[in-house]
Amino acid sequence: MVASAHMSVLTAKVAGVKRVVAAAPPYKGKPHPAIVAAMHLAGADEILVLGGVQAVGGMAIGTESIAPVDMLVGPGNAFVA
């Protein structure tokens, strides 16, 4: 996940994307410090502790606390395919 943060967040920032929202599932009920650090260092504007279809849906259509994004990128897995 650390490499994924750099591949997606950093690439978007270098490309000039104004608002980059990153998400990662919780680890033992909390954000994983290494993943949060990687996302922060890559330039994420918002970091969500959320994974799977909940993260995809929340970012795609928005929620009360998450504004929708214009595009979703990332490695995905069997749960979000």
Coordinates of C-alpha atoms in Angstrom, one line a residue:
M1 CA 0.0 0.0 0.0
V2 CA 2.9 2.4 0.6
A3 CA 4.0 2.0 -3.1
S4 CA 0.3 2.4 -4.2
A5 CA 0.2 5.8 -2.4
H6 CA 3.2 7.0 -4.3
M7 CA 2.0 5.6 -7.7
S8 CA -1.4 7.2 -7.4
V9 CA -1.2 10.2 -5.1
L10 CA 2.2 11.5 -6.2
T11 CA 1.4 11.0 -9.9
A12 CA -1.8 13.0 -9.5
K13 CA 0.0 15.8 -7.7
V14 CA 2.7 16.0 -10.3
A15 CA 0.0 16.1 -13.0
G16 CA -1.5 19.1 -11.4
V17 CA -4.6 17.6 -9.8
K18 CA -5.9 20.2 -7.3
R19 CA -7.7 17.9 -4.8
V20 CA -6.3 14.4 -4.2
V21 CA -8.3 12.2 -1.8
A22 CA -6.6 9.0 -0.7
A23 CA -8.2 6.1 1.2
A24 CA -6.9 3.0 2.9
P25 CA -8.8 0.5 5.1
P26 CA -8.2 0.5 8.8
Y27 CA -5.5 -1.6 10.4
K28 CA -6.6 -3.0 13.8
G29 CA -9.3 -0.3 13.9
K30 CA -6.9 2.6 13.2
P31 CA -5.2 4.2 10.2
H32 CA -1.9 2.3 9.4
P33 CA 0.9 4.9 10.2
A34 CA 3.1 3.9 7.3
I35 CA 0.3 4.2 4.8
V36 CA -0.8 7.6 6.2
A37 CA 2.8 8.8 6.1
A38 CA 3.2 7.7 2.5
M39 CA -0.1 9.4 1.5
H40 CA 0.9 12.6 3.3
L41 CA 4.4 12.7 1.9
A42 CA 3.0 12.1 -1.6
G43 CA 0.8 15.1 -1.2
A44 CA -2.7 13.8 -0.4
D45 CA -5.1 16.7 0.4
E46 CA -7.5 14.4 2.3
I47 CA -6.9 10.9 3.8
L48 CA -9.8 8.6 4.5
V49 CA -9.6 5.6 6.7
L50 CA -12.0 3.6 4.5
G51 CA -11.7 0.6 2.2
G52 CA -13.4 -1.6 -0.3
V53 CA -16.7 -0.7 -1.9
Q54 CA -17.4 1.8 0.9
A55 CA -14.4 3.9 -0.1
V56 CA -15.2 3.6 -3.8
G57 CA -18.9 4.5 -3.4
G58 CA -18.2 7.3 -0.9
M59 CA -15.7 9.0 -3.1
A60 CA -17.7 8.4 -6.3
I61 CA -21.0 9.8 -5.2
G62 CA -20.1 11.6 -2.0
T63 CA -21.5 11.3 1.5
E64 CA -22.4 13.8 4.2
S65 CA -18.7 14.1 5.1
I66 CA -17.0 13.3 1.8
A67 CA -17.3 15.5 -1.3
P68 CA -17.4 13.4 -4.5
V69 CA -14.2 13.2 -6.6
D70 CA -13.8 13.6 -10.3
M71 CA -11.9 10.4 -11.0
L72 CA -11.0 7.2 -9.1
V73 CA -7.6 5.5 -9.5
G74 CA -5.8 2.8 -7.6
P75 CA -4.8 -0.9 -7.5
G76 CA -8.1 -2.3 -6.4
N77 CA -8.6 -5.9 -5.4
A78 CA -11.2 -8.6 -5.5
F79 CA -13.5 -6.6 -3.1
V80 CA -13.7 -3.6 -5.4
A81 CA -13.6 -5.2 -8.8

